[in-house]
Structures are given as C-alpha cells and as structure tokens.
Amino acid sequence: MRIEPMLLKRVNALPQGNNFIYERKWDGGRMIAYVKQGRVKIFTRQGNIVSHKFPEIADELAKLPDCILDGEIVVLKDDKSDFRAYQRRVMMENPFQIKLLAKTIPATYVIFDIIQLGDMDLKYYTLMERKETLDKLLGNGNTFIKPIIYYETPDFLLQKANSIEGIVAKRKDSVYESGKRSGAWVKYRFIKEAIVEAIDFEETPSGIVAIDEKGNRITINGKQAEDVKKAIIENGKIQIEINYMEKTIGGRYRFPSFKRMVIK
C-alpha cells in the first residue's frame, strides 16, 4: 500500500516557539522511498515510480535496511537547489541519457522523515523520535542521500533569504499524518520578483488571466484586472510586475502572482 506524504500548509508568518524545528525548503521533487530486501521504489506525489531515473540515489538506498522514507530529490549547485536541472533529470526517459546525467548532473535525496523501519510503524511516534531514528540510520549521509539539517530557531535560515526557496516549520510533537495538511507542518516561502510583458488576456468571472510572451498565465482580479485589460486592448501589451517561486527549463514562472502594473 502506497503512503501519501504529509502535506505542508502555507503561512504568511513563521510560527515561533520551543515546540518547533525549522528546515530549509528545498526546490525539487517530493518523494517517498520504499526499501525492501535491497530493492528500491521511489514514488512522486502523483504516484509515479522514478527510481530508474535516479540510479545514483537508488543504489545508495538499496544498502539500507527495510524502511520507508520521506524527502526531496534535488540537484545541488553551490549549495543551491537547481529546479531546472532537477526537471531535466526527472523528465528524462532515455536509459543511456539517464545513466549519463546521473554522472554529470547527480541528484541528492534530502531525507527529512522516516515512516517505517523494518516492521516498526513510526507514523505515531513524535517527529523528534523519528528524527532520532533517522539520524541513527543515515549518520551524516553522503553525496546522494543525506538527512536534512534542522534548527531550533529560524534565524540562520532567514539570513539566507536570497539563496533559498523558503523555510519549513514543524511541531516537534507532530505525528506523521499521511496525505493531510493539518498545520503541524507549515511552509513560509521567500518570493522572487520579475517584470513581464502581458500581450493577451482571457476573461474570468472575477477578472482576467493575463498572458505574457512566454505563455505565463497570471491571474488578476478586481479593478486592476480592468486596468490591465484596457492597456492590452489599447496598446497591444503592458508591463506588469509579478511574484514567482522559480523558473522552469522553458523559462516559465512557477506560481506567478500579480503585483502591479509598471507605469513608465
């Protein structure tokens, strides 16, 4: 039976207090890994098996005792997670290219939880009890599999706002709630900004979806939607400022949101 990952609730302010730990939010793919008698299956959140696409990770996981792990597969460059490089890895289907990319663009499985060890179901253990079990299992890890580093306060991670995607805060006493977004785990994202040129739009019940030259779709509501629509109709285009999380391989913005029109 496949286990759904525990989900993160998005917040606009980090929770504070002694009952939380703080982890770096990596920008890659959330994965549940199953290890049984040296065989490895790695599942995406959508339930797709991608073990064969990350042989360098699967080979290391195969050395572990039977377990079920939760973590993020990332491609690291200068301690930053490169989402476009991760996309290239996870989208590759050609076996020869997969083998080549495992050497030229190696990935890392950053593991932040353990759900089962042998026959022992750990879901109802506290987070810190599971962390202790994970640390004993992995030690410091290696290039391809490693436990996530966590902190008692968010101060260090807040200082890295320009180089990381965000911060995850987790209650120390949280159990593993498979498939649920209970609020025991929350994510706080650092936002990037860009200026794009909207050249078209589609109307919606509450406003418009502006479309830029690369096909990015930005939802705009209320009076601002009317202003952007009018500018596109009259001038054929309008520059708008957006917030976004990351760029994809094709230059698209992940999770773009409208901020304002750019008035020259």
Short mmCIF file of C-alpha atoms in Angstrom, two decimals:
data_model
loop_
_atom_site.label_atom_id
_atom_site.label_comp_id
_atom_site.label_asym_id
_atom_site.label_seq_id
_atom_site.Cartn_x
_atom_site.Cartn_y
_atom_site.Cartn_z
CA MET A 1 0.00 0.00 0.00
CA ARG A 2 1.47 3.34 -1.10
CA ILE A 3 1.75 6.01 1.60
CA GLU A 4 0.76 9.58 0.77
CA PRO A 5 3.22 12.22 2.01
CA MET A 6 2.24 14.52 4.86
CA LEU A 7 1.47 17.94 3.38
CA LEU A 8 2.59 21.45 4.25
CA LYS A 9 0.25 24.34 4.97
CA ARG A 10 1.34 27.68 3.55
CA VAL A 11 1.64 30.57 6.02
CA ASN A 12 2.50 34.26 5.75
CA ALA A 13 4.41 34.33 9.03
CA LEU A 14 6.61 31.69 10.64
CA PRO A 15 5.35 30.18 13.89
CA GLN A 16 7.70 30.74 16.81
CA GLY A 17 8.33 28.79 19.98
CA ASN A 18 10.26 25.98 21.59
CA ASN A 19 7.91 23.35 20.16
CA PHE A 20 9.06 23.93 16.56
CA ILE A 21 12.07 22.99 14.48
CA TYR A 22 12.98 24.73 11.24
CA GLU A 23 14.24 23.24 7.99
CA ARG A 24 15.31 24.66 4.68
CA LYS A 25 12.66 24.31 1.98
CA TRP A 26 14.32 22.65 -0.98
CA ASP A 27 13.22 23.18 -4.59
CA GLY A 28 12.96 19.77 -6.21
CA GLY A 29 10.54 16.85 -6.12
CA ARG A 30 8.87 15.41 -3.02
CA MET A 31 9.46 11.66 -2.96
CA ILE A 32 8.54 8.67 -0.80
CA ALA A 33 11.17 5.91 -0.99
CA TYR A 34 10.50 2.25 -0.18
CA VAL A 35 13.42 -0.05 0.57
CA LYS A 36 12.70 -3.76 0.92
CA GLN A 37 15.32 -6.51 0.79
CA GLY A 38 17.66 -4.35 -1.26
CA ARG A 39 15.00 -3.33 -3.76
CA VAL A 40 14.05 0.32 -4.09
CA LYS A 41 10.94 2.08 -5.34
CA ILE A 42 10.79 5.87 -5.33
CA PHE A 43 7.36 7.45 -5.82
CA THR A 44 6.44 11.03 -6.71
CA ARG A 45 3.48 12.73 -5.03
CA GLN A 46 1.44 11.78 -8.09
CA GLY A 47 2.27 8.10 -7.60
CA ASN A 48 4.75 7.75 -10.47
CA ILE A 49 7.76 5.48 -9.96
CA VAL A 50 11.02 7.30 -10.76
CA SER A 51 13.61 5.02 -9.14
CA HIS A 52 15.11 4.21 -12.55
CA LYS A 53 15.62 7.91 -13.29
CA PHE A 54 17.87 8.39 -10.25
CA PRO A 55 20.11 5.30 -10.20
CA GLU A 56 22.76 7.01 -8.07
CA ILE A 57 20.15 7.51 -5.31
CA ALA A 58 18.52 4.09 -5.70
CA ASP A 59 21.91 2.37 -5.42
CA GLU A 60 22.60 4.08 -2.08
CA LEU A 61 19.11 3.45 -0.71
CA ALA A 62 19.46 -0.25 -1.57
CA LYS A 63 22.22 -0.51 1.05
CA LEU A 64 19.80 0.43 3.86
CA PRO A 65 17.66 -1.97 5.90
CA ASP A 66 13.96 -2.18 5.02
CA CYS A 67 12.38 1.24 5.53
CA ILE A 68 10.04 3.90 4.14
CA LEU A 69 11.48 7.41 3.86
CA ASP A 70 10.13 10.85 3.02
CA GLY A 71 12.24 13.55 1.44
CA GLU A 72 13.03 15.75 -1.55
CA ILE A 73 15.15 14.88 -4.57
CA VAL A 74 17.16 17.93 -5.62
CA VAL A 75 20.06 18.81 -7.86
CA LEU A 76 22.58 20.86 -5.90
CA LYS A 77 24.84 23.52 -7.37
CA ASP A 78 26.92 25.54 -4.91
CA ASP A 79 24.55 24.50 -2.11
CA LYS A 80 21.55 25.81 -4.06
CA SER A 81 18.81 23.57 -5.44
CA ASP A 82 18.58 23.93 -9.22
CA PHE A 83 14.96 23.23 -10.19
CA ARG A 84 15.64 23.34 -13.92
CA ALA A 85 18.37 20.72 -13.58
CA TYR A 86 16.00 18.60 -11.47
CA GLN A 87 13.36 18.91 -14.19
CA ARG A 88 15.85 17.71 -16.76
CA ARG A 89 16.58 14.65 -14.64
CA VAL A 90 13.01 13.70 -13.78
CA MET A 91 11.73 14.20 -17.34
CA MET A 92 14.44 12.08 -18.97
CA GLU A 93 13.25 8.74 -20.40
CA ASN A 94 16.23 7.60 -22.48
CA PRO A 95 18.17 4.94 -20.48
CA PHE A 96 21.55 5.98 -21.90
CA GLN A 97 20.92 9.65 -21.08
CA ILE A 98 19.69 8.75 -17.58
CA LYS A 99 22.95 6.92 -16.91
CA LEU A 100 24.97 9.83 -18.31
CA LEU A 101 23.07 12.50 -16.35
CA ALA A 102 23.48 10.53 -13.12
CA LYS A 103 27.21 11.25 -13.50
CA THR A 104 27.13 14.75 -15.00
CA ILE A 105 24.14 16.18 -13.08
CA PRO A 106 23.94 13.98 -9.96
CA ALA A 107 20.92 14.33 -7.70
CA THR A 108 20.62 14.12 -3.93
CA TYR A 109 17.79 12.70 -1.83
CA VAL A 110 17.46 15.06 1.14
CA ILE A 111 15.58 12.94 3.68
CA PHE A 112 13.53 14.63 6.39
CA ASP A 113 11.43 11.81 7.82
CA ILE A 114 11.22 8.06 8.31
CA ILE A 115 7.78 6.45 8.27
CA GLN A 116 8.72 2.82 8.82
CA LEU A 117 11.82 0.87 9.83
CA GLY A 118 11.66 -2.88 9.36
CA ASP A 119 8.28 -3.96 10.75
CA MET A 120 8.07 -0.93 13.05
CA ASP A 121 5.42 1.62 12.04
CA LEU A 122 6.75 5.03 13.10
CA LYS A 123 3.84 7.23 11.97
CA TYR A 124 2.56 7.72 15.52
CA TYR A 125 5.94 8.43 17.05
CA THR A 126 6.71 12.12 17.58
CA LEU A 127 8.70 13.98 14.95
CA MET A 128 11.76 14.19 17.20
CA GLU A 129 11.63 10.45 17.91
CA ARG A 130 11.52 9.82 14.16
CA LYS A 131 14.40 12.26 13.63
CA GLU A 132 16.49 10.36 16.17
CA THR A 133 15.76 7.08 14.37
CA LEU A 134 16.62 8.66 11.01
CA ASP A 135 19.92 10.06 12.31
CA LYS A 136 20.93 6.63 13.61
CA LEU A 137 20.04 5.07 10.26
CA LEU A 138 21.81 7.58 7.99
CA GLY A 139 24.51 9.20 10.09
CA ASN A 140 25.82 12.15 8.07
CA GLY A 141 24.77 10.53 4.80
CA ASN A 142 26.75 11.03 1.60
CA THR A 143 26.58 12.82 -1.74
CA PHE A 144 23.42 11.02 -2.86
CA ILE A 145 21.37 10.50 0.32
CA LYS A 146 21.56 12.70 3.40
CA PRO A 147 19.37 13.71 6.33
CA ILE A 148 18.09 17.26 6.30
CA ILE A 149 19.67 19.71 8.74
CA TYR A 150 17.20 21.26 11.17
CA TYR A 151 17.46 24.20 13.55
CA GLU A 152 15.89 25.19 16.86
CA THR A 153 15.28 28.76 15.62
CA PRO A 154 14.72 30.15 12.09
CA ASP A 155 17.40 32.86 12.43
CA PHE A 156 20.10 31.18 10.33
CA LEU A 157 17.68 30.31 7.53
CA LEU A 158 16.19 33.82 7.49
CA GLN A 159 19.68 35.16 6.78
CA LYS A 160 19.75 33.03 3.60
CA ALA A 161 16.54 34.51 2.16
CA ASN A 162 18.27 35.47 -1.11
CA SER A 163 19.56 31.97 -1.81
CA ILE A 164 16.88 29.51 -0.63
CA GLU A 165 13.22 28.96 -1.53
CA GLY A 166 11.83 29.22 1.98
CA ILE A 167 11.55 27.71 5.45
CA VAL A 168 9.55 24.77 6.77
CA ALA A 169 8.46 24.81 10.42
CA LYS A 170 7.37 21.56 12.10
CA ARG A 171 5.95 20.83 15.51
CA LYS A 172 8.32 18.65 17.49
CA ASP A 173 5.43 16.55 18.80
CA SER A 174 3.79 16.03 15.39
CA VAL A 175 2.86 12.54 14.26
CA TYR A 176 3.08 11.62 10.57
CA GLU A 177 -0.34 12.45 9.09
CA SER A 178 -0.24 10.78 5.69
CA GLY A 179 -1.99 12.79 2.97
CA LYS A 180 -3.14 15.50 5.39
CA ARG A 181 -2.41 19.23 5.58
CA SER A 182 -3.10 19.56 9.31
CA GLY A 183 -0.98 22.64 10.01
CA ALA A 184 1.53 20.76 12.16
CA TRP A 185 3.96 21.32 9.28
CA VAL A 186 3.94 24.72 7.56
CA LYS A 187 5.93 26.40 4.79
CA TYR A 188 7.00 30.00 4.53
CA ARG A 189 8.27 31.00 1.10
CA PHE A 190 10.66 33.75 0.07
CA ILE A 191 9.28 35.44 -3.02
CA LYS A 192 11.16 36.45 -6.19
CA GLU A 193 10.05 39.31 -8.45
CA ALA A 194 10.09 39.89 -12.21
CA ILE A 195 8.67 42.25 -14.82
CA VAL A 196 6.91 40.59 -17.78
CA GLU A 197 5.07 41.92 -20.80
CA ALA A 198 1.42 40.88 -20.97
CA ILE A 199 0.28 40.65 -24.59
CA ASP A 200 -3.08 38.91 -24.28
CA PHE A 201 -5.74 38.02 -21.74
CA GLU A 202 -8.68 35.73 -21.06
CA GLU A 203 -11.68 36.89 -19.08
CA THR A 204 -12.75 35.09 -15.90
CA PRO A 205 -15.78 35.59 -13.62
CA SER A 206 -13.69 37.69 -11.22
CA GLY A 207 -11.23 39.38 -13.59
CA ILE A 208 -8.74 38.20 -16.22
CA VAL A 209 -5.83 35.85 -16.78
CA ALA A 210 -3.04 37.89 -18.36
CA ILE A 211 -0.74 36.01 -20.75
CA ASP A 212 2.83 37.08 -21.44
CA GLU A 213 5.08 36.39 -24.44
CA LYS A 214 6.32 33.08 -22.96
CA GLY A 215 2.84 31.80 -22.20
CA ASN A 216 2.90 32.51 -18.47
CA ARG A 217 -0.62 32.95 -17.12
CA ILE A 218 -1.14 35.47 -14.34
CA THR A 219 -4.49 35.77 -12.58
CA ILE A 220 -5.64 39.35 -11.91
CA ASN A 221 -8.86 40.30 -10.14
CA GLY A 222 -10.91 43.42 -9.47
CA LYS A 223 -10.14 46.91 -10.75
CA GLN A 224 -6.54 46.01 -11.52
CA ALA A 225 -7.83 43.42 -13.99
CA GLU A 226 -9.83 46.12 -15.78
CA ASP A 227 -6.78 48.41 -15.94
CA VAL A 228 -4.54 45.68 -17.39
CA LYS A 229 -7.21 44.59 -19.89
CA LYS A 230 -7.71 48.17 -21.06
CA ALA A 231 -3.95 48.67 -21.53
CA ILE A 232 -3.63 45.48 -23.59
CA ILE A 233 -6.61 46.41 -25.77
CA GLU A 234 -5.34 49.96 -26.36
CA ASN A 235 -1.59 49.30 -26.66
CA GLY A 236 -1.34 45.62 -27.51
CA LYS A 237 0.80 45.00 -24.42
CA ILE A 238 1.56 46.17 -20.90
CA GLN A 239 4.40 45.51 -18.50
CA ILE A 240 3.37 44.04 -15.16
CA GLU A 241 5.36 43.11 -12.08
CA ILE A 242 4.85 39.61 -10.71
CA ASN A 243 5.97 37.48 -7.79
CA TYR A 244 7.08 33.93 -8.52
CA MET A 245 8.89 30.98 -6.96
CA GLU A 246 11.27 29.70 -9.66
CA LYS A 247 11.84 29.49 -13.41
CA THR A 248 11.39 26.23 -15.32
CA ILE A 249 13.64 24.91 -18.09
CA GLY A 250 11.45 26.60 -20.70
CA GLY A 251 11.59 29.97 -18.98
CA ARG A 252 8.12 29.72 -17.44
CA TYR A 253 7.49 31.09 -13.95
CA ARG A 254 6.30 28.75 -11.22
CA PHE A 255 3.35 30.08 -9.19
CA PRO A 256 3.28 33.57 -10.73
CA SER A 257 1.09 36.12 -8.97
CA PHE A 258 0.23 39.67 -10.00
CA LYS A 259 1.78 42.52 -8.03
CA ARG A 260 1.19 45.73 -10.01
CA MET A 261 1.23 47.42 -13.41
CA VAL A 262 4.50 49.07 -14.38
CA ILE A 263 3.86 52.73 -15.13
CA LYS A 264 6.70 54.38 -17.03
#
